[in-house]
mmCIF file of C-alpha atoms and ligand atoms in Angstrom:
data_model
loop_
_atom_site.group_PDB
_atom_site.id
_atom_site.type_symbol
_atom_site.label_atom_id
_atom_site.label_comp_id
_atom_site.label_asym_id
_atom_site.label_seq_id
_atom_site.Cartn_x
_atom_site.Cartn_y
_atom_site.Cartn_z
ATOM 1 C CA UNK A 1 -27.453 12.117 72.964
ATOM 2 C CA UNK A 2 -30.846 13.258 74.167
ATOM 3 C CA UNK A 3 -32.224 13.985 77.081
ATOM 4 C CA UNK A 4 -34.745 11.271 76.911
ATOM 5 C CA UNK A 5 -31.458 8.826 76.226
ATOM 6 C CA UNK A 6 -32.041 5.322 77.226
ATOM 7 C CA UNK A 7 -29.111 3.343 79.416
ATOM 8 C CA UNK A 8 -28.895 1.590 75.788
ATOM 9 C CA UNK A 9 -28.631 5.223 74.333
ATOM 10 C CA UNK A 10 -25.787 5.940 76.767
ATOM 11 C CA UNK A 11 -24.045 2.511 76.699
ATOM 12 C CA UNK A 12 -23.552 3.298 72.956
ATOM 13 C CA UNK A 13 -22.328 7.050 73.097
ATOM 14 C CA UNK A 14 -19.794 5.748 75.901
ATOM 15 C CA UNK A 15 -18.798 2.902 73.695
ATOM 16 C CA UNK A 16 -18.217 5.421 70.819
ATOM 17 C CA UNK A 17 -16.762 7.943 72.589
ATOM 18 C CA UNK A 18 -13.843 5.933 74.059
ATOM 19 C CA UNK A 19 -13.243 4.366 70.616
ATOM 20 C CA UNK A 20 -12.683 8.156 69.136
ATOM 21 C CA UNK A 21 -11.097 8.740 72.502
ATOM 22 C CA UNK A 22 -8.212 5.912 72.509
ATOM 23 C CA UNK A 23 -7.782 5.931 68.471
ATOM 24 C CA UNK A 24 -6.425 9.556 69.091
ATOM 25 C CA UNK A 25 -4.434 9.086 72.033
ATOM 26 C CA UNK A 26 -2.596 5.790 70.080
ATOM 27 C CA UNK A 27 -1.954 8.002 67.284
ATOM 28 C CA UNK A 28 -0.407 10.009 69.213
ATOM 29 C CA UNK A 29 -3.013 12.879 68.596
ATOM 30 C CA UNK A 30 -2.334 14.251 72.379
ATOM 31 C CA UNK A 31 -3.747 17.653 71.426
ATOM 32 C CA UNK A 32 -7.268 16.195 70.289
ATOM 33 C CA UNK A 33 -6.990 13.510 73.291
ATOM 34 C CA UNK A 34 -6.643 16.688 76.035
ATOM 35 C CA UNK A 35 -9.927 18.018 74.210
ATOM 36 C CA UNK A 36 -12.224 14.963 74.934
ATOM 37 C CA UNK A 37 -11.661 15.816 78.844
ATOM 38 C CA UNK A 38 -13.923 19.219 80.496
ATOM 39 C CA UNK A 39 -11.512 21.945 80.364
ATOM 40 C CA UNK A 40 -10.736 21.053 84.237
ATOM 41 C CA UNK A 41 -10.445 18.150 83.697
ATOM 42 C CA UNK A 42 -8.055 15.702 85.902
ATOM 43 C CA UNK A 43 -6.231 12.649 83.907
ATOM 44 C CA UNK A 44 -4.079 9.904 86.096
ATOM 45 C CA UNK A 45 -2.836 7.429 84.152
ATOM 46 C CA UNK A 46 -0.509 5.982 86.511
ATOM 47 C CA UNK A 47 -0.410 5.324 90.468
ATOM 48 C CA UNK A 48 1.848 7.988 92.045
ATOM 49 C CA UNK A 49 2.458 10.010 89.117
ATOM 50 C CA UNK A 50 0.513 13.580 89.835
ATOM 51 C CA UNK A 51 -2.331 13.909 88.283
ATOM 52 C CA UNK A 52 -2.466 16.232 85.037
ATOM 53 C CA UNK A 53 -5.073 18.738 85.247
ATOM 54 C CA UNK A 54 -6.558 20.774 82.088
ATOM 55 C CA UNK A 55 -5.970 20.659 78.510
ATOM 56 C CA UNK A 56 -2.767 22.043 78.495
ATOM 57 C CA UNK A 57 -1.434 19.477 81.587
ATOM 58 C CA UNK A 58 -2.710 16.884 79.774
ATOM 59 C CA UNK A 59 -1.047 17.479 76.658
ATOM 60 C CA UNK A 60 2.045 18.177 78.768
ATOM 61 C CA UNK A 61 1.920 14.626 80.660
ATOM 62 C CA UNK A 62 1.562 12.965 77.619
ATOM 63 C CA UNK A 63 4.488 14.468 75.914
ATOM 64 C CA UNK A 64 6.409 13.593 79.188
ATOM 65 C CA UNK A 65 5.638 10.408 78.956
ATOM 66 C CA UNK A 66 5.905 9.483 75.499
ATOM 67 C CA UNK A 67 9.651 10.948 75.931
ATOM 68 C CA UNK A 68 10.614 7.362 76.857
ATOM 69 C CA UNK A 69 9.933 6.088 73.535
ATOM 70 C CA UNK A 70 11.756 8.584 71.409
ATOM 71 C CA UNK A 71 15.220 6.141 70.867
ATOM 72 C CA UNK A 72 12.150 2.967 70.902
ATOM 73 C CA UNK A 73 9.439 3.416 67.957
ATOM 74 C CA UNK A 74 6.195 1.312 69.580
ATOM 75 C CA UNK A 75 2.865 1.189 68.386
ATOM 76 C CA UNK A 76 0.884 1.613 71.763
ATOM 77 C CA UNK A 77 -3.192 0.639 71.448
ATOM 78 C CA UNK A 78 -5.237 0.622 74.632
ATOM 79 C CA UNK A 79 -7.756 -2.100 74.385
ATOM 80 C CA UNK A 80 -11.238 -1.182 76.711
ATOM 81 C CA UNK A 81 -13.066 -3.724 77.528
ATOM 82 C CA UNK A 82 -15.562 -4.618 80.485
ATOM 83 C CA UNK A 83 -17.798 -1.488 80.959
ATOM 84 C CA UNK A 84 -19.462 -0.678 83.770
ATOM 85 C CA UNK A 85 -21.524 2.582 83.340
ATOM 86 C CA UNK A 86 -23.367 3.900 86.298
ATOM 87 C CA UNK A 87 -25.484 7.263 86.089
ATOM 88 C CA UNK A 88 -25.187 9.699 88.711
ATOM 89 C CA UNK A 89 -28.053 11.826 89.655
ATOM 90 C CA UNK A 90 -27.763 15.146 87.903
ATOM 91 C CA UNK A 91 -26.428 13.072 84.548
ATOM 92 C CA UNK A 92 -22.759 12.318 85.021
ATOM 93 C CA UNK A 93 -21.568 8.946 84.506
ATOM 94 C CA UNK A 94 -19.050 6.695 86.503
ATOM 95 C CA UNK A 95 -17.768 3.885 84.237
ATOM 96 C CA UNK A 96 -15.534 1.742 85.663
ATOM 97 C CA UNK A 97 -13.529 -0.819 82.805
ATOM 98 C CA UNK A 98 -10.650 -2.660 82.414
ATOM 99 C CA UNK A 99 -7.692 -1.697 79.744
ATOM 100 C CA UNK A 100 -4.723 -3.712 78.102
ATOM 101 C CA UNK A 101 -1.776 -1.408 76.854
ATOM 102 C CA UNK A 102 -0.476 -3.528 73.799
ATOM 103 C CA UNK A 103 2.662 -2.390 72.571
ATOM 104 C CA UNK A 104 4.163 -3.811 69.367
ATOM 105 C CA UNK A 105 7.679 -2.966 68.192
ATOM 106 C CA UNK A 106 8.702 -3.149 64.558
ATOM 107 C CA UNK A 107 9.020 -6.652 63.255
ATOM 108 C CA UNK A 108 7.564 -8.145 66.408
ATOM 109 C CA UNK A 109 4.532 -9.737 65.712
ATOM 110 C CA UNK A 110 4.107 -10.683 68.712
ATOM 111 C CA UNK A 111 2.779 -7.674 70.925
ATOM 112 C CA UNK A 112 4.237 -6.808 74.626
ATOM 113 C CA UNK A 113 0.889 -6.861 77.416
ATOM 114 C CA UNK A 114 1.128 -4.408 79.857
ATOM 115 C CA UNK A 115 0.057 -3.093 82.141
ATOM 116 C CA UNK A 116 -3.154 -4.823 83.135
ATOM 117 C CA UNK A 117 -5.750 -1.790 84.032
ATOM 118 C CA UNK A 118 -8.566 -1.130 86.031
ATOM 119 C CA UNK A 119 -9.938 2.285 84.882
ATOM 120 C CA UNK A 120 -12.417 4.232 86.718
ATOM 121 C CA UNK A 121 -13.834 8.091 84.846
ATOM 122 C CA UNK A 122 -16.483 10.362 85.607
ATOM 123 C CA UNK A 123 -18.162 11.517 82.519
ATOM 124 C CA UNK A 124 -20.198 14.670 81.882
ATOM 125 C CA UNK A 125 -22.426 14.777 79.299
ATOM 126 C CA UNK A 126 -23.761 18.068 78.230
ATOM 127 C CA UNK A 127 -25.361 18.794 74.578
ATOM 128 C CA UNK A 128 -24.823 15.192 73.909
ATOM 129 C CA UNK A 129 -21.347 15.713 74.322
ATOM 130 C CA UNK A 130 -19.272 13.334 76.561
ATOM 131 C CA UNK A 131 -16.383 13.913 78.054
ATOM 132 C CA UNK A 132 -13.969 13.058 80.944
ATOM 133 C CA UNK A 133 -14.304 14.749 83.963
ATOM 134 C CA UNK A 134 -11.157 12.704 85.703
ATOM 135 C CA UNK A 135 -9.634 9.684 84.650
ATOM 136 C CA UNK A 136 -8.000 7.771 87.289
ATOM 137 C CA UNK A 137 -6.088 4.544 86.275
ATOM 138 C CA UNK A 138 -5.100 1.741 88.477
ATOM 139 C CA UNK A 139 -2.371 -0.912 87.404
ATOM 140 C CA UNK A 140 -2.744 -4.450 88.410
ATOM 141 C CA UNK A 141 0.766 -5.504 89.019
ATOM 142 C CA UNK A 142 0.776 -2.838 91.984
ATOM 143 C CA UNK A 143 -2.069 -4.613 93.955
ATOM 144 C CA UNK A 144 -4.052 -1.593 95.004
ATOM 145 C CA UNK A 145 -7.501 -2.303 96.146
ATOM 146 C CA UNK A 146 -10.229 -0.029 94.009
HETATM 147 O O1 LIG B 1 -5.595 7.003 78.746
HETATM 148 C C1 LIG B 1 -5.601 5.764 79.278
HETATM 149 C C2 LIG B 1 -4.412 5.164 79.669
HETATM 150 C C3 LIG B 1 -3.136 5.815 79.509
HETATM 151 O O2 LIG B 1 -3.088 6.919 78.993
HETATM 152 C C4 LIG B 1 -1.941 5.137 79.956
HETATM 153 C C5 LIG B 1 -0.649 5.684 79.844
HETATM 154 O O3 LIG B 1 0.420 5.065 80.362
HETATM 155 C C6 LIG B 1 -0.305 6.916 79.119
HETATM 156 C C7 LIG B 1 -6.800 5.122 79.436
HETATM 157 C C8 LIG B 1 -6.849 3.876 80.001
HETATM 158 C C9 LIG B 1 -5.692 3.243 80.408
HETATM 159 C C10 LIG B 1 -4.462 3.886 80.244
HETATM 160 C C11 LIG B 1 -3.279 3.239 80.670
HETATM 161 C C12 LIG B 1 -2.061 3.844 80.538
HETATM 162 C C13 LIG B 1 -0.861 3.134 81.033
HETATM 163 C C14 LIG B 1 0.196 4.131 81.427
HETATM 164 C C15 LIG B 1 1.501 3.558 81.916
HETATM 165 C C16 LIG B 1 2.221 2.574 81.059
HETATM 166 O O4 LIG B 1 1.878 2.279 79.928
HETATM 167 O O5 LIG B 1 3.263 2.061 81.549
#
């Protein structure tokens, strides 16, 4: 992006950016995932779980996690929808959005929905490259107010 970007300009790189972002995390590409956060960067997917911090926590977490599917193949997507991008003074973006965790099982056409998401990230972007700053993920069926 550049540094003349238009909101239009930056409603697009965010768009693209969580497409490349999500597509590796669903292919389970955890590694490449940790990499689209800052190298501090602070990832909460669920309420009460700590948050993972860095690369390597990140990576970590998600391995964790994933652990419950070993015995339970699943094809996971996380659907984004409902942006909300805000600029901050001094160029980092909050974007607030909503995400559906489909998970499919083999011969099920019929996915599983859940959880319901409310999503909120700060973004950096520097050299036209975006990335998550902290990722903090609500869940709907817990009823916590945003
Ligand atoms: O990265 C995300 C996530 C995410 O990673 C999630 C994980 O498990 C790993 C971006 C936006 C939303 C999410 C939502 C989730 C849900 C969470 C817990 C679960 O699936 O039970």
């Amino acid at each position: 992006m550049q540094a003349t970007a238009t909101f239009t300009d930056t409603y697009v790189a965010v768009n693209q950016f969580y497409g490349r972002q999500v597509q590796l995390l669903d292919s389970g590409r955890f590694e490449e995932y940790a990499q689209t956060f800052t190298p501090d960067g602070e990832f909460q997917h669920t309420p009460g779980v700590p948050p993972a911090h860095g690369h390597d926590g990140i990576v970590a977490e998600l391995r964790r996690f994933d652990t419950r599917f070993e015995d339970d193949p699943v094809q996971r997507r996380h659907v984004f929808t409902m942006l909300n991008v805000v600029p901050r003074e001094g160029g980092d973006l909050d974007v607030t959005f909503y995400a559906l965790v489909l998970t499919t099982r083999p011969g099920e056409k019929q996915p599983f929905v859940g959880p319901s998401c409310f999503v909120h990230d700060v973004l950096a972007v520097e050299d036209g490259q975006v990335r998550n700053r902290s990722r903090r993920v609500g869940h709907d069926h817990l009823f916590e107010t945003h």
